Amino acid sequence: QPFVMFQPNGRFWIPPALDKHAAAKEVAEAKLKEADILSRKEERKKLNEQRQFMTGRQLEHAKFGGISSASEGAAKLNDWEMAKFDELFRKKLCQSRESICNAMAFCFEKSGASKQISDLLKEALLEDGQEISPETRIARLFLLSDVLFNSQQPGVRNAYRYRDSIEQMAPEIFESLGKHG
């Protein structure tokens, strides 16, 4: 039906014919989208009801199997974590800030296994061979430096254990680096 858009004395506007098929399709799509949103909402609600919330201490117990091993820094990396460490440290580590940051973040996320990670860092820094470029050695040294610096920061559990480990292995590492310089 034609109608006046502007009152008074405006022009008449005649709307275009309605495409019933397109309108029905649009309504159906809106209903599907709404149903999908509601189903996701219900799914999240069910998951939240099932989820048991844990404190940080409870998460640590679950992750490391008890306080003693984690607080000693003697927890062990599982196979997946070892593969992740190998990928970050041996395959992706270069002198870019991003790669060093990713490797350092992994070290501090897994600080319950600080003894094992320190040993792995030491092994990698002491690796002897022509296939290891000076750039790779420098990147590994940057990582060691960043881990050492950030191990004094508060808020990261067991981070101080890296400082103790690095202090013990530093003479051997720098003697080895001196041979390659």
Coordinates of N, CA and C in Angstrom, one line a residue, residues 63-64 73 77 81 84-86 88-89 93 99-122 140 142-148 150-151 156-162 166 169:
K63 N 48.3 -32.0 38.6 CA 49.3 -31.9 37.6 C 50.6 -32.6 37.9
F64 N 51.1 -32.5 39.1 CA 52.4 -33.0 39.5 C 52.3 -34.2 40.4
G73 N 60.9 -29.3 42.4 CA 61.3 -29.2 41.0 C 61.6 -30.5 40.3
L77 N 58.6 -34.3 32.8 CA 57.8 -34.0 31.6 C 57.2 -35.3 31.0
E81 N 54.9 -33.3 26.4 CA 55.7 -32.1 26.8 C 57.1 -32.2 26.4
K84 N 57.1 -31.3 22.8 CA 56.9 -29.9 22.6 C 58.2 -29.1 22.9
F85 N 58.9 -29.6 24.0 CA 60.2 -29.0 24.3 C 61.1 -29.1 23.1
D86 N 61.2 -30.3 22.6 CA 62.1 -30.6 21.5 C 61.8 -29.7 20.3
L88 N 60.1 -26.8 20.3 CA 60.4 -25.4 20.6 C 61.9 -25.1 20.7
F89 N 62.7 -26.0 21.2 CA 64.1 -25.8 21.5 C 65.0 -26.2 20.4
L93 N 63.7 -22.8 17.7 CA 64.5 -21.7 18.4 C 65.4 -21.0 17.5
S99 N 60.4 -16.6 19.2 CA 60.8 -18.0 19.5 C 61.4 -18.1 20.9
I100 N 62.2 -17.2 21.3 CA 62.8 -17.2 22.6 C 61.8 -17.1 23.7
C101 N 60.8 -16.2 23.4 CA 59.7 -16.0 24.4 C 58.9 -17.2 24.5
N102 N 58.6 -17.9 23.4 CA 57.8 -19.1 23.5 C 58.5 -20.2 24.3
A103 N 59.8 -20.4 24.0 CA 60.6 -21.4 24.7 C 60.7 -21.1 26.2
M104 N 60.9 -19.8 26.5 CA 60.9 -19.4 27.9 C 59.6 -19.6 28.6
A105 N 58.5 -19.2 28.0 CA 57.2 -19.4 28.6 C 56.9 -20.9 28.9
F106 N 57.4 -21.8 27.9 CA 57.2 -23.2 28.2 C 58.0 -23.6 29.4
C107 N 59.2 -23.1 29.6 CA 60.1 -23.4 30.7 C 59.4 -23.0 32.0
F108 N 58.8 -21.9 32.1 CA 58.1 -21.4 33.3 C 56.8 -22.0 33.5
E109 N 56.1 -22.4 32.5 CA 54.8 -23.1 32.6 C 55.0 -24.5 33.2
K110 N 56.2 -25.1 32.9 CA 56.5 -26.4 33.4 C 57.6 -26.3 34.5
S111 N 57.5 -25.3 35.3 CA 58.6 -25.1 36.3 C 58.6 -26.2 37.3
G112 N 57.6 -27.0 37.4 CA 57.6 -28.1 38.4 C 58.6 -29.1 38.0
A113 N 59.0 -29.1 36.7 CA 60.0 -30.1 36.2 C 61.3 -29.3 35.9
S114 N 61.6 -28.3 36.7 CA 62.7 -27.4 36.5 C 64.1 -28.2 36.4
K115 N 64.2 -29.2 37.2 CA 65.5 -30.0 37.2 C 65.7 -30.7 35.9
Q116 N 64.6 -31.3 35.4 CA 64.7 -32.0 34.1 C 64.9 -31.0 33.0
I117 N 64.2 -29.9 33.0 CA 64.3 -28.9 31.9 C 65.7 -28.3 31.9
S118 N 66.3 -28.0 33.1 CA 67.6 -27.5 33.2 C 68.6 -28.5 32.7
D119 N 68.4 -29.7 32.9 CA 69.3 -30.8 32.4 C 69.2 -30.8 30.8
L120 N 68.0 -30.7 30.3 CA 67.8 -30.6 28.9 C 68.5 -29.4 28.2
L121 N 68.3 -28.3 28.9 CA 69.0 -27.0 28.4 C 70.5 -27.2 28.4
K122 N 71.0 -27.8 29.5 CA 72.5 -28.0 29.6 C 72.9 -28.9 28.4
R140 N 70.3 -20.1 21.9 CA 70.2 -20.9 23.2 C 70.7 -20.1 24.3
F142 N 70.7 -16.9 24.6 CA 69.7 -15.8 24.9 C 68.6 -16.5 25.8
L143 N 68.1 -17.7 25.4 CA 67.1 -18.3 26.2 C 67.6 -18.6 27.6
L144 N 68.8 -19.1 27.8 CA 69.4 -19.3 29.1 C 69.4 -18.0 29.9
S145 N 69.8 -16.9 29.3 CA 69.9 -15.6 29.9 C 68.5 -15.1 30.3
D146 N 67.5 -15.3 29.5 CA 66.1 -14.9 29.8 C 65.5 -15.7 31.0
V147 N 65.8 -17.0 30.9 CA 65.3 -17.9 32.0 C 66.0 -17.5 33.3
L148 N 67.3 -17.2 33.3 CA 68.0 -16.8 34.5 C 67.5 -15.5 35.0
N150 N 64.5 -14.0 34.5 CA 63.1 -14.1 34.9 C 62.9 -15.1 36.1
S151 N 63.9 -15.8 36.4 CA 63.7 -16.8 37.5 C 63.7 -16.0 38.9
V156 N 56.0 -16.9 40.0 CA 56.1 -18.1 39.2 C 56.7 -19.1 40.2
R157 N 55.9 -20.1 40.4 CA 56.3 -21.2 41.4 C 57.5 -22.0 40.8
N158 N 58.4 -22.2 41.7 CA 59.6 -23.0 41.4 C 60.6 -22.3 40.4
A159 N 60.3 -21.1 40.0 CA 61.2 -20.4 39.1 C 62.6 -20.3 39.6
Y160 N 62.7 -20.1 40.9 CA 64.0 -19.9 41.6 C 64.9 -21.1 41.4
R161 N 64.3 -22.3 41.2 CA 65.1 -23.5 41.0 C 65.9 -23.4 39.7
Y162 N 65.5 -22.7 38.7 CA 66.3 -22.5 37.5 C 67.6 -21.8 37.8
I166 N 71.2 -23.3 36.9 CA 72.0 -22.5 35.9 C 73.3 -22.1 36.6
M169 N 75.6 -25.2 36.5 CA 76.0 -25.6 35.2 C 76.7 -24.5 34.3

